[in-house]
mmCIF file of C-alpha atoms in Angstrom:
data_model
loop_
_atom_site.group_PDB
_atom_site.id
_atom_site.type_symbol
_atom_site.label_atom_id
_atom_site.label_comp_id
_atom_site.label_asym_id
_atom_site.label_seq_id
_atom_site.Cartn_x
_atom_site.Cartn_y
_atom_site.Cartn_z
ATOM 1 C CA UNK A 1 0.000 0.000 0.000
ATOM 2 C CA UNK A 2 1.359 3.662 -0.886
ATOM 3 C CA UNK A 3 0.181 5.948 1.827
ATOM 4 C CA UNK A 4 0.093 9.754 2.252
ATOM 5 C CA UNK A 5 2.835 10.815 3.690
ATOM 6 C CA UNK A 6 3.987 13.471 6.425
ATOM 7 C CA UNK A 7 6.801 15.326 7.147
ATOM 8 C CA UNK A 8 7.241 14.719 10.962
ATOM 9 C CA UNK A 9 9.834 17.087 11.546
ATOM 10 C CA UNK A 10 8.331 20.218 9.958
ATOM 11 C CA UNK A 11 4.825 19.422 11.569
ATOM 12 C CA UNK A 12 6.787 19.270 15.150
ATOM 13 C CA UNK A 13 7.799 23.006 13.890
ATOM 14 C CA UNK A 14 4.495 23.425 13.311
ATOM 15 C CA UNK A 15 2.814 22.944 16.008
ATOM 16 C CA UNK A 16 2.707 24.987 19.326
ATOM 17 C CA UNK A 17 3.710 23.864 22.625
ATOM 18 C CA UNK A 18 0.058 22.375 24.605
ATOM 19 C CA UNK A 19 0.053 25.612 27.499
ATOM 20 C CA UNK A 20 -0.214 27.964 24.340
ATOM 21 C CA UNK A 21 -1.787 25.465 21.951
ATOM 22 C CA UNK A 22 -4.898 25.794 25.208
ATOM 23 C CA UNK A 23 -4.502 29.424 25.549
ATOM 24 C CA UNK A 24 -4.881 29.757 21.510
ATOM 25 C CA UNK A 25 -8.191 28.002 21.641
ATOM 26 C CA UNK A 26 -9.666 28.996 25.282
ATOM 27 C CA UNK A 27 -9.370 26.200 27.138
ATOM 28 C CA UNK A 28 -7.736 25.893 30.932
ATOM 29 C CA UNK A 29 -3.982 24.555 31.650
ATOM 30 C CA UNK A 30 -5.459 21.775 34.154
ATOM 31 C CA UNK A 31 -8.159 20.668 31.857
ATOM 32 C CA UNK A 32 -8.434 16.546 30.348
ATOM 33 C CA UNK A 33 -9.527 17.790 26.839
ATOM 34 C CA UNK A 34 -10.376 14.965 23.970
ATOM 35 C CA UNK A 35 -10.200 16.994 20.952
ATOM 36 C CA UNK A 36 -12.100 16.587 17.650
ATOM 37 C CA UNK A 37 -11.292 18.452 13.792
ATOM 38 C CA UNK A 38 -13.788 17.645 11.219
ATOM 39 C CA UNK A 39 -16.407 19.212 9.722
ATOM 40 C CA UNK A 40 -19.722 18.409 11.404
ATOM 41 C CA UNK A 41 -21.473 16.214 8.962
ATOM 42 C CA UNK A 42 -23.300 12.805 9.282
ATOM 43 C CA UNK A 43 -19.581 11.456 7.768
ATOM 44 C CA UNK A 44 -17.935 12.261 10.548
ATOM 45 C CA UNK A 45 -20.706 11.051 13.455
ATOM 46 C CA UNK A 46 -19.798 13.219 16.213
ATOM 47 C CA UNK A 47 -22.999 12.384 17.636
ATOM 48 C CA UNK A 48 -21.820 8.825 18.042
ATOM 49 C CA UNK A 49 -18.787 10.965 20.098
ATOM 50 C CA UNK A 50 -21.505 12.791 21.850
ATOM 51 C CA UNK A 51 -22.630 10.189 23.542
ATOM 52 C CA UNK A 52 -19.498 7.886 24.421
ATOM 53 C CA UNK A 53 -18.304 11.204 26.141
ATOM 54 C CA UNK A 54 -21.160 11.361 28.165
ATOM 55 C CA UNK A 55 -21.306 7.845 28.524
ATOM 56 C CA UNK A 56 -17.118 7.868 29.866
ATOM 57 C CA UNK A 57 -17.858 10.765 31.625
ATOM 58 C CA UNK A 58 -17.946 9.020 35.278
ATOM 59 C CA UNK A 59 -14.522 7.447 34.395
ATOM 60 C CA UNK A 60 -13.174 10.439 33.294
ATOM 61 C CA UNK A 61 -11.354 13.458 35.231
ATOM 62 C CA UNK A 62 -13.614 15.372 36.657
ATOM 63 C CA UNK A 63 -12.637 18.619 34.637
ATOM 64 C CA UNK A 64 -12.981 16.559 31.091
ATOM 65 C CA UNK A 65 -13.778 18.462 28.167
ATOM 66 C CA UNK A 66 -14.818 17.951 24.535
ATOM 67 C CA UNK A 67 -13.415 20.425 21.963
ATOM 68 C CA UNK A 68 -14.867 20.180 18.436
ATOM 69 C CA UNK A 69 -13.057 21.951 15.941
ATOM 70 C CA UNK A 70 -14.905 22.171 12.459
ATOM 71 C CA UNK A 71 -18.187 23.788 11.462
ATOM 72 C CA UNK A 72 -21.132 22.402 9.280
ATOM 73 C CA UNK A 73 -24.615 21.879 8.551
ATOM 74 C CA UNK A 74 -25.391 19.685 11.560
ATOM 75 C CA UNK A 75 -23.769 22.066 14.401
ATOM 76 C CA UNK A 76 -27.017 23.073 16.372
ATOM 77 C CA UNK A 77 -28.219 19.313 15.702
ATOM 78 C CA UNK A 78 -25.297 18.855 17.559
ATOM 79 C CA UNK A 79 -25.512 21.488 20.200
ATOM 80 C CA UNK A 80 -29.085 20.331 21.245
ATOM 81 C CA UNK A 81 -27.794 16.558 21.588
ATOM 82 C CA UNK A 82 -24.800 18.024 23.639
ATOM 83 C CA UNK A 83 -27.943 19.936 26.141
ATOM 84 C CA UNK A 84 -30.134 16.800 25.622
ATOM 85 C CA UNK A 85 -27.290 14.387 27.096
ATOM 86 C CA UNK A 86 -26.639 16.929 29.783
ATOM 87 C CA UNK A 87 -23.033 17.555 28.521
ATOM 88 C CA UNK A 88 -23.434 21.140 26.956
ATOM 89 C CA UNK A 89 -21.644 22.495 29.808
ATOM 90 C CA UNK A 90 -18.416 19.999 29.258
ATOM 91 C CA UNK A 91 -18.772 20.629 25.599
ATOM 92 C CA UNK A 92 -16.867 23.391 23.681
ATOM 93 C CA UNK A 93 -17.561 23.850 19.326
ATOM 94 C CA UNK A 94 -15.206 25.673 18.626
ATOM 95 C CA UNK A 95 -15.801 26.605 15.095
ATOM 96 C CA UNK A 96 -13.399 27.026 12.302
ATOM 97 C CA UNK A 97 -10.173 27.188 13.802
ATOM 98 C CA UNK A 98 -7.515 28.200 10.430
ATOM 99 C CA UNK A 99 -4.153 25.587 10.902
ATOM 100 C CA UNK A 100 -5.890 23.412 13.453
ATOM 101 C CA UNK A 101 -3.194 21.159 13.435
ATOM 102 C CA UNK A 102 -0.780 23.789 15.094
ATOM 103 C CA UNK A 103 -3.058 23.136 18.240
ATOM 104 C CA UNK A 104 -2.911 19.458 18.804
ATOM 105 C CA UNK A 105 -0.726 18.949 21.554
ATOM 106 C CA UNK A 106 -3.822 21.170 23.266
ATOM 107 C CA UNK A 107 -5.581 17.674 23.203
ATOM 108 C CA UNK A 108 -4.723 14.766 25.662
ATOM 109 C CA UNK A 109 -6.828 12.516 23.351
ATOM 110 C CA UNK A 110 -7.761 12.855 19.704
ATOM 111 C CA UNK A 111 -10.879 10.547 18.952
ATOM 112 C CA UNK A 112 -12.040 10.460 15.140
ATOM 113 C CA UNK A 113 -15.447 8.517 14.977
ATOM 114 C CA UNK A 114 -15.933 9.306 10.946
ATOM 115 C CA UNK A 115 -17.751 6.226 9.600
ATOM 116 C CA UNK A 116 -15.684 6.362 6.426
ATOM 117 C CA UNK A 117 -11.606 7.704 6.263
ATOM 118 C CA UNK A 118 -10.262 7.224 2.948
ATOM 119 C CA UNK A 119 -6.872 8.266 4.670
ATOM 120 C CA UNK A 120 -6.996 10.459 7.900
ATOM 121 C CA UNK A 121 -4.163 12.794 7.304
ATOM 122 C CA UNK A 122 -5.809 14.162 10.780
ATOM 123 C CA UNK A 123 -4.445 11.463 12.476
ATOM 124 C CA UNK A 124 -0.825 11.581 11.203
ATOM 125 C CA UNK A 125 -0.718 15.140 12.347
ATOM 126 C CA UNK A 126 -2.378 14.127 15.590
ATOM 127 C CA UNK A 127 0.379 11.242 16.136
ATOM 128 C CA UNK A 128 3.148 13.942 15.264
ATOM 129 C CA UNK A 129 2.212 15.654 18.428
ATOM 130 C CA UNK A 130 2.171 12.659 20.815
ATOM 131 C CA UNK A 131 -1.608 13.120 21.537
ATOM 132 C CA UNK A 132 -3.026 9.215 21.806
ATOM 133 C CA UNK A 133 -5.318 8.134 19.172
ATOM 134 C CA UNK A 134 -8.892 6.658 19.185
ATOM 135 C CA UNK A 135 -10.873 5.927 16.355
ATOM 136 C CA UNK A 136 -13.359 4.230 14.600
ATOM 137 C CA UNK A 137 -11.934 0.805 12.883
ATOM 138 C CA UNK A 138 -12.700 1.119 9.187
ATOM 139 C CA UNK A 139 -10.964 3.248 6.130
ATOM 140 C CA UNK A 140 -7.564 4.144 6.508
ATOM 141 C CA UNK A 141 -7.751 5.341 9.748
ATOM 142 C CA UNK A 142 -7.551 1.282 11.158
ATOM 143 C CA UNK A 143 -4.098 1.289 9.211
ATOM 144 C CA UNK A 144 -3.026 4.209 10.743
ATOM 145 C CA UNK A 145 -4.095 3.526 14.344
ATOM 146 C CA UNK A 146 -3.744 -0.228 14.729
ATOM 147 C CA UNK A 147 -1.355 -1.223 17.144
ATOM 148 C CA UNK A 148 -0.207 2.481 18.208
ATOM 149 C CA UNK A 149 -4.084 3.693 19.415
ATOM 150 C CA UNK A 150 -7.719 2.302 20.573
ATOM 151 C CA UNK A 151 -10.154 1.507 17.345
ATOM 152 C CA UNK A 152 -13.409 0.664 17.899
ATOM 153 C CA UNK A 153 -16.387 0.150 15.743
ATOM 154 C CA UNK A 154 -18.329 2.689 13.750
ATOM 155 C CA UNK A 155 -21.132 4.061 15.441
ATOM 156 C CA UNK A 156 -20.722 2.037 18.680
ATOM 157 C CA UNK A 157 -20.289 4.986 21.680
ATOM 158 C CA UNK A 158 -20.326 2.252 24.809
ATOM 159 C CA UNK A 159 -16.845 0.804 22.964
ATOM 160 C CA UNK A 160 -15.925 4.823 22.214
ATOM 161 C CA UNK A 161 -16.299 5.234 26.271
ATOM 162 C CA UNK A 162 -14.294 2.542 27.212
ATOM 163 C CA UNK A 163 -11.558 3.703 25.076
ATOM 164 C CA UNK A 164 -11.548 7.092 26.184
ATOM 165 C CA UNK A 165 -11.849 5.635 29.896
ATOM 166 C CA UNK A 166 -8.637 3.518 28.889
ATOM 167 C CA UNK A 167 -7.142 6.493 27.987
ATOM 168 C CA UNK A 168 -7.783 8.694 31.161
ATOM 169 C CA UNK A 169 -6.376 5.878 33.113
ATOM 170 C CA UNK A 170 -2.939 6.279 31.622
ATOM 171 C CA UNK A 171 0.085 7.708 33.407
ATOM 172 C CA UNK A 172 2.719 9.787 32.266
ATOM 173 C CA UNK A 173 5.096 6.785 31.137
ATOM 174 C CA UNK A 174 2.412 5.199 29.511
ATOM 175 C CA UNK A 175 1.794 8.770 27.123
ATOM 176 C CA UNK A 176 5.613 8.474 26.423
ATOM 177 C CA UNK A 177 5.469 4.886 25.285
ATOM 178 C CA UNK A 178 3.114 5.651 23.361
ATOM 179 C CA UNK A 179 4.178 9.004 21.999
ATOM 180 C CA UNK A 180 7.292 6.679 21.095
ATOM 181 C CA UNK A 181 5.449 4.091 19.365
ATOM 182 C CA UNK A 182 3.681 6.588 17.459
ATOM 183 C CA UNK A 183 7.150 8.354 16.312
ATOM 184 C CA UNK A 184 8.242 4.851 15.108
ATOM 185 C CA UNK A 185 5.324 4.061 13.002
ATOM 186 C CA UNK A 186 5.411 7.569 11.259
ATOM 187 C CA UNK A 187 8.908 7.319 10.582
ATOM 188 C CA UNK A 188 8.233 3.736 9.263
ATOM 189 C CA UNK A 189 5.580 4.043 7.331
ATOM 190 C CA UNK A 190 4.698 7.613 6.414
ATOM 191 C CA UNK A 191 7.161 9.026 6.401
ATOM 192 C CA UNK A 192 9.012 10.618 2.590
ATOM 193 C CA UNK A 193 11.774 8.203 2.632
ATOM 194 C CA UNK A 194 9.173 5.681 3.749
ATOM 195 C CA UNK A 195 6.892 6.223 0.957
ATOM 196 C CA UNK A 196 9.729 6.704 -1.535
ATOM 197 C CA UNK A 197 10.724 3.344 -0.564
ATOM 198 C CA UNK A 198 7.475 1.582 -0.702
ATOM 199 C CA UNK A 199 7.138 3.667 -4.008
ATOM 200 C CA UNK A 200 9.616 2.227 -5.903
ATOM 201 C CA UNK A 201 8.634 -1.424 -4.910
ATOM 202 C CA UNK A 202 4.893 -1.158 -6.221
ATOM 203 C CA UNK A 203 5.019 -4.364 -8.827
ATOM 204 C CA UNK A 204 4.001 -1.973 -12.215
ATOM 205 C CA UNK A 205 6.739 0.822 -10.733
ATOM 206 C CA UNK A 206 8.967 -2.011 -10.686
ATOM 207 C CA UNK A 207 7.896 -3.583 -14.293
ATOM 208 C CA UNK A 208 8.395 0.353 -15.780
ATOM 209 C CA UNK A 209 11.442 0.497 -14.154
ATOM 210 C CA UNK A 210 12.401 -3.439 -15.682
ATOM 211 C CA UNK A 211 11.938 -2.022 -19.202
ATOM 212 C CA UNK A 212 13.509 1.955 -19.345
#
């Protein structure tokens, strides 16, 4: 497989250290924040994320918040699901936010729950910052997450809560293993000289190559 790939060490330029990553988008130094970019469309089913946050919620710190970074046609769908689960108040939409990526250290999880990821470039950019990774188990996000994050199926927010309550539960040498592990796979497998290298043994690449 030929994957997108990501510059890891210009992203880490990229992106802003978490206190002002926080202070860029409003939220508090000592908050547990699982952090969401997408535009808010039935593709994406952050309702599904909706409820597995309420759903974690008693498993989770007790200053937990959501941040949802995107805007679209279902965001006061969205906002009345938040007040209908009784969440609103741990719930932040944040809008359009230009160069969201520069932000993700902000988040101490990133959760994707779209029900269909050709490839989630998201993700890559959310691994780059060491933020651990839960997502739904289909597309190309289940290649990118598999054995470095938590997958669980589409649509299925009781598995979404335990992940996120898996999450919470890690300590501090747990988010650098993991920050590690997720280094290791972008440099392995997305990375340009990773992608070069897979390039060039693609079976037609490698019959063109055969016959110049």
């Amino acid at each position: 497989t030929l994957y997108n790939r990501i510059d890891v060490e210009a992203m880490h330029a990229l992106q802003v250290a978490k206190d002002d990553a926080r202070d860029a988008l409003g939220l508090s130094p000592d908050e547990w924040v699982v952090g969401n970019v997408g535009r808010l469309h039935p593709d994406k089913d952050q309702a599904t994320l909706l409820k597995g946050f309420a759903l974690a919620l008693s498993q989770l710190p007790a200053d937990s918040r959501l941040a949802v970074l995107g805007t679209g046609r279902l965001e006061q769908d969205l906002k009345e699901l938040a007040r209908e689960l009784g969440i609103a108040d741990k719930v932040l939409f944040l809008g359009q936010v230009p160069d969201a990526r520069r932000y993700f250290r902000a988040f101490d999880v990133f959760a994707l729950s779209s029900d269909h990821e050709p490839f989630g470039m998201v993700l890559l950019e959310a691994m780059a910052a060491g933020v651990p990774l839960l997502a739904t188990a289909c597309g190309g996000a289940k290649e990118v997450v598999e054995g470095v994050g938590i997958l669980f199926p589409f649509g299925d927010a009781e598995h979404l809560a335990q992940g996120l309550g898996y999450l919470a539960a890690m300590d501090q040498h747990q988010r650098r293993q993991c920050a590690e592990l997720m280094l290791e796979r972008l440099h392995a497998r997305f990375s340009d000289q990773a992608v070069r290298a897979t390039f060039w043994q693609l079976p037609h690449v490698i019959e063109l190559t055969a016959r110049a």
